PDB file of C-alpha atoms in Angstrom:
ATOM      1  CA  MET A   1     -13.486  29.159 103.007  1.00  0.00           C
ATOM      2  CA  GLU A   2     -10.569  29.172 100.410  1.00  0.00           C
ATOM      3  CA  GLY A   3      -9.834  31.105  97.378  1.00  0.00           C
ATOM      4  CA  LEU A   4     -11.702  33.972  96.728  1.00  0.00           C
ATOM      5  CA  SER A   5     -15.066  32.016  95.494  1.00  0.00           C
ATOM      6  CA  ALA A   6     -16.346  34.625  91.586  1.00  0.00           C
ATOM      7  CA  LEU A   7     -18.795  36.398  94.077  1.00  0.00           C
ATOM      8  CA  LYS A   8     -18.140  40.475  93.748  1.00  0.00           C
ATOM      9  CA  VAL A   9     -14.533  40.414  91.987  1.00  0.00           C
ATOM     10  CA  ARG A  10     -13.494  43.596  89.826  1.00  0.00           C
ATOM     11  CA  VAL A  11     -10.409  42.074  87.957  1.00  0.00           C
ATOM     12  CA  ARG A  12      -8.791  45.231  87.689  1.00  0.00           C
ATOM     13  CA  GLY A  13      -5.419  43.550  85.757  1.00  0.00           C
ATOM     14  CA  ILE A  14      -2.881  41.578  84.740  1.00  0.00           C
ATOM     15  CA  ILE A  15       0.341  43.194  85.996  1.00  0.00           C
ATOM     16  CA  GLY A  16       2.663  40.147  85.541  1.00  0.00           C
ATOM     17  CA  LYS A  17       3.778  36.836  85.918  1.00  0.00           C
ATOM     18  CA  GLN A  18       5.223  34.719  88.491  1.00  0.00           C
ATOM     19  CA  ALA A  19       8.147  32.740  87.530  1.00  0.00           C
ATOM     20  CA  LYS A  20       5.943  29.434  87.889  1.00  0.00           C
ATOM     21  CA  GLY A  21       4.467  31.682  84.975  1.00  0.00           C
ATOM     22  CA  SER A  22       1.109  32.218  86.578  1.00  0.00           C
ATOM     23  CA  GLU A  23      -0.702  35.513  86.026  1.00  0.00           C
ATOM     24  CA  VAL A  24      -0.689  37.778  89.130  1.00  0.00           C
ATOM     25  CA  PHE A  25      -4.368  39.986  88.831  1.00  0.00           C
ATOM     26  CA  LYS A  26      -5.189  42.705  90.970  1.00  0.00           C
ATOM     27  CA  ILE A  27      -8.109  42.804  92.810  1.00  0.00           C
ATOM     28  CA  SER A  28     -11.373  44.246  94.294  1.00  0.00           C
ATOM     29  CA  PHE A  29     -13.598  42.200  96.345  1.00  0.00           C
ATOM     30  CA  ILE A  30     -16.292  41.658  98.391  1.00  0.00           C
ATOM     31  CA  PHE A  31     -16.819  38.430 100.404  1.00  0.00           C
ATOM     32  CA  PRO A  32     -20.474  37.047 101.806  1.00  0.00           C
ATOM     33  CA  ASN A  33     -19.527  38.424 105.191  1.00  0.00           C
ATOM     34  CA  GLN A  34     -18.788  41.839 103.454  1.00  0.00           C
ATOM     35  CA  ASP A  35     -14.855  41.774 104.245  1.00  0.00           C
ATOM     36  CA  LYS A  36     -13.230  43.605 101.371  1.00  0.00           C
ATOM     37  CA  TYR A  37      -9.713  42.579  99.891  1.00  0.00           C
ATOM     38  CA  ASP A  38      -8.085  44.718  97.025  1.00  0.00           C
ATOM     39  CA  GLY A  39      -4.269  43.034  96.955  1.00  0.00           C
ATOM     40  CA  GLU A  40      -2.826  40.624  94.215  1.00  0.00           C
ATOM     41  CA  CYS A  41      -3.954  37.226  93.453  1.00  0.00           C
ATOM     42  CA  THR A  42      -2.753  34.282  91.071  1.00  0.00           C
ATOM     43  CA  ARG A  43      -5.205  31.344  89.834  1.00  0.00           C
ATOM     44  CA  THR A  44      -4.881  28.551  90.632  1.00  0.00           C
ATOM     45  CA  PRO A  45      -5.124  25.097  88.686  1.00  0.00           C
ATOM     46  CA  ASP A  46      -8.271  24.612  89.734  1.00  0.00           C
ATOM     47  CA  GLY A  47      -9.267  27.794  89.012  1.00  0.00           C
ATOM     48  CA  ILE A  48      -9.488  29.272  91.861  1.00  0.00           C
ATOM     49  CA  LEU A  49      -8.433  32.911  93.346  1.00  0.00           C
ATOM     50  CA  GLU A  50      -6.113  32.484  95.673  1.00  0.00           C
ATOM     51  CA  ARG A  51      -4.962  36.187  97.662  1.00  0.00           C
ATOM     52  CA  ASN A  52      -0.868  36.163  96.744  1.00  0.00           C
ATOM     53  CA  GLY A  53       1.606  39.310  97.399  1.00  0.00           C
ATOM     54  CA  TYR A  54       0.828  42.101  98.213  1.00  0.00           C
ATOM     55  CA  GLY A  55      -3.590  42.977  99.231  1.00  0.00           C
ATOM     56  CA  VAL A  56      -5.509  44.810 102.123  1.00  0.00           C
ATOM     57  CA  HIS A  57      -7.322  42.645 103.960  1.00  0.00           C
ATOM     58  CA  THR A  58     -10.593  45.527 105.828  1.00  0.00           C
ATOM     59  CA  THR A  59     -13.331  43.586 107.816  1.00  0.00           C
ATOM     60  CA  PRO A  60     -17.185  45.229 108.537  1.00  0.00           C
ATOM     61  CA  ASP A  61     -16.015  45.832 112.774  1.00  0.00           C
ATOM     62  CA  GLY A  62     -12.636  47.626 111.782  1.00  0.00           C
ATOM     63  CA  ILE A  63      -9.887  44.892 111.886  1.00  0.00           C
ATOM     64  CA  ILE A  64      -7.744  45.811 108.895  1.00  0.00           C
ATOM     65  CA  TYR A  65      -4.713  43.325 107.605  1.00  0.00           C
ATOM     66  CA  GLN A  66      -1.742  45.354 104.925  1.00  0.00           C
ATOM     67  CA  GLY A  67       0.449  43.223 103.616  1.00  0.00           C
ATOM     68  CA  ASN A  68       1.716  39.686 101.852  1.00  0.00           C
ATOM     69  CA  TRP A  69      -0.108  37.552 101.017  1.00  0.00           C
ATOM     70  CA  LYS A  70       0.750  34.121 100.423  1.00  0.00           C
ATOM     71  CA  ASN A  71      -1.444  30.537  99.525  1.00  0.00           C
ATOM     72  CA  ASP A  72      -4.552  32.752 100.575  1.00  0.00           C
ATOM     73  CA  LYS A  73      -2.900  33.423 103.767  1.00  0.00           C
ATOM     74  CA  MET A  74      -0.926  36.091 105.887  1.00  0.00           C
ATOM     75  CA  ASN A  75       2.319  35.443 105.229  1.00  0.00           C
ATOM     76  CA  GLY A  76       5.396  37.510 105.072  1.00  0.00           C
ATOM     77  CA  LEU A  77       6.053  41.167 106.001  1.00  0.00           C
ATOM     78  CA  GLY A  78       2.507  42.674 107.622  1.00  0.00           C
ATOM     79  CA  ARG A  79       0.407  45.533 110.195  1.00  0.00           C
ATOM     80  CA  LEU A  80      -3.091  43.969 111.918  1.00  0.00           C
ATOM     81  CA  GLU A  81      -4.908  46.695 113.245  1.00  0.00           C
ATOM     82  CA  HIS A  82      -7.172  46.133 115.539  1.00  0.00           C
ATOM     83  CA  PRO A  83     -10.657  48.906 116.281  1.00  0.00           C
ATOM     84  CA  SER A  84      -9.486  48.712 120.182  1.00  0.00           C
ATOM     85  CA  GLY A  85      -5.912  50.124 118.946  1.00  0.00           C
ATOM     86  CA  ALA A  86      -3.907  47.221 119.527  1.00  0.00           C
ATOM     87  CA  VAL A  87      -1.846  46.619 116.069  1.00  0.00           C
ATOM     88  CA  TYR A  88       0.972  44.000 114.995  1.00  0.00           C
ATOM     89  CA  GLU A  89       3.792  44.765 113.019  1.00  0.00           C
ATOM     90  CA  GLY A  90       5.924  42.401 111.385  1.00  0.00           C
ATOM     91  CA  GLU A  91       6.416  38.608 110.152  1.00  0.00           C
ATOM     92  CA  PHE A  92       3.073  36.428 109.766  1.00  0.00           C
ATOM     93  CA  LYS A  93       3.448  32.360 108.773  1.00  0.00           C
ATOM     94  CA  ASP A  94      -0.107  31.414 107.576  1.00  0.00           C
ATOM     95  CA  ASN A  95      -2.262  33.627 109.766  1.00  0.00           C
ATOM     96  CA  MET A  96      -0.572  34.006 112.410  1.00  0.00           C
ATOM     97  CA  LEU A  97       2.348  36.283 114.230  1.00  0.00           C
ATOM     98  CA  HIS A  98       5.501  34.033 113.536  1.00  0.00           C
ATOM     99  CA  GLY A  99       9.233  35.722 113.491  1.00  0.00           C
ATOM    100  CA  ILE A 100      10.397  38.753 114.720  1.00  0.00           C
ATOM    101  CA  GLY A 101       7.690  41.848 114.960  1.00  0.00           C
ATOM    102  CA  THR A 102       6.567  44.794 117.792  1.00  0.00           C
ATOM    103  CA  TYR A 103       2.968  44.251 119.147  1.00  0.00           C
ATOM    104  CA  MET A 104       1.697  47.864 120.958  1.00  0.00           C
ATOM    105  CA  PHE A 105      -1.192  46.973 123.129  1.00  0.00           C
ATOM    106  CA  PRO A 106      -4.502  49.681 123.395  1.00  0.00           C
ATOM    107  CA  ASN A 107      -3.022  50.719 126.884  1.00  0.00           C
ATOM    108  CA  GLY A 108       0.384  52.413 125.771  1.00  0.00           C
ATOM    109  CA  ALA A 109       2.813  49.148 126.355  1.00  0.00           C
ATOM    110  CA  LYS A 110       4.826  47.709 123.409  1.00  0.00           C
ATOM    111  CA  TYR A 111       6.460  44.346 123.023  1.00  0.00           C
ATOM    112  CA  THR A 112       9.088  43.781 120.669  1.00  0.00           C
ATOM    113  CA  GLY A 113      10.563  40.156 119.702  1.00  0.00           C
ATOM    114  CA  GLN A 114       9.584  37.626 118.530  1.00  0.00           C
ATOM    115  CA  PHE A 115       6.829  35.330 118.038  1.00  0.00           C
ATOM    116  CA  SER A 116       5.169  32.316 117.909  1.00  0.00           C
ATOM    117  CA  GLU A 117       1.925  30.230 116.338  1.00  0.00           C
ATOM    118  CA  ASN A 118       0.208  34.373 117.882  1.00  0.00           C
ATOM    119  CA  LYS A 119       2.569  34.215 121.042  1.00  0.00           C
ATOM    120  CA  LEU A 120       4.697  36.330 122.492  1.00  0.00           C
ATOM    121  CA  GLU A 121       7.615  33.266 122.497  1.00  0.00           C
ATOM    122  CA  GLY A 122      11.711  33.537 122.590  1.00  0.00           C
ATOM    123  CA  LYS A 123      14.004  36.568 123.481  1.00  0.00           C
ATOM    124  CA  GLY A 124      11.815  40.166 123.692  1.00  0.00           C
ATOM    125  CA  GLU A 125      11.483  43.975 125.144  1.00  0.00           C
ATOM    126  CA  PHE A 126       8.840  45.092 126.767  1.00  0.00           C
ATOM    127  CA  THR A 127       7.935  48.682 127.076  1.00  0.00           C
ATOM    128  CA  ASP A 128       5.130  49.267 130.329  1.00  0.00           C
ATOM    129  CA  ILE A 129       2.703  52.300 130.246  1.00  0.00           C
ATOM    130  CA  GLN A 130       5.342  53.995 132.361  1.00  0.00           C
ATOM    131  CA  GLY A 131       7.692  53.629 129.379  1.00  0.00           C
ATOM    132  CA  LEU A 132       9.680  51.351 131.179  1.00  0.00           C
ATOM    133  CA  GLU A 133      11.376  49.146 129.245  1.00  0.00           C
ATOM    134  CA  TRP A 134      12.531  45.092 130.147  1.00  0.00           C
ATOM    135  CA  ASP A 135      14.253  42.919 127.862  1.00  0.00           C
ATOM    136  CA  GLY A 136      14.138  39.031 128.675  1.00  0.00           C
ATOM    137  CA  THR A 137      12.802  35.786 127.330  1.00  0.00           C
ATOM    138  CA  PHE A 138       9.199  34.896 126.916  1.00  0.00           C
ATOM    139  CA  HIS A 139       7.002  32.606 126.911  1.00  0.00           C
ATOM    140  CA  TYR A 140       3.761  33.596 126.576  1.00  0.00           C
ATOM    141  CA  THR A 141       2.324  35.001 129.230  1.00  0.00           C
ATOM    142  CA  ALA A 142       5.554  34.167 131.923  1.00  0.00           C
ATOM    143  CA  ALA A 143       8.806  35.954 131.534  1.00  0.00           C
ATOM    144  CA  PRO A 144      10.998  34.188 134.347  1.00  0.00           C
ATOM    145  CA  GLY A 145      14.952  36.486 134.640  1.00  0.00           C
ATOM    146  CA  LEU A 146      13.241  39.316 133.127  1.00  0.00           C
ATOM    147  CA  LYS A 147      15.532  42.215 133.626  1.00  0.00           C
ATOM    148  CA  LEU A 148      14.716  45.524 134.127  1.00  0.00           C
ATOM    149  CA  LYS A 149      16.952  48.005 131.488  1.00  0.00           C
ATOM    150  CA  LEU A 150      18.422  51.291 132.983  1.00  0.00           C
ATOM    151  CA  ASP A 151      20.390  53.667 131.103  1.00  0.00           C
ATOM    152  CA  MET A 152      23.378  54.988 132.592  1.00  0.00           C
TER     153      MET A 152
END
């Protein structure tokens, strides 16, 4: 779905202007699938409202995104929570985990490092469920040369 349709949009007020001169609106919106968005948006030249700025998007099945939006997509810093208990905090690009971030797995393991298009990609640190820290370069699910970090 491109932009926000006119269905169940409540504009709570104009809160400012962007650099290009377009007004920034604070809205509450319910999508046809019952997803909800509360946050900032702007109007395109065609009159379509797009999520731009800070906002919170929740789904009926419990997924919550809190963070920055650009061109109606998750872009910039944000936090994505899943009902499974998995949580990602970090950078997003075009609705994908992309940049530096931390992914906390439901089992308690944690990865902090680089992401590229929703994949662990680049330098990072993995903490397993026993609390052991592993350091190295990650390529999706492979981590050749991973080293255990020891405190001496």
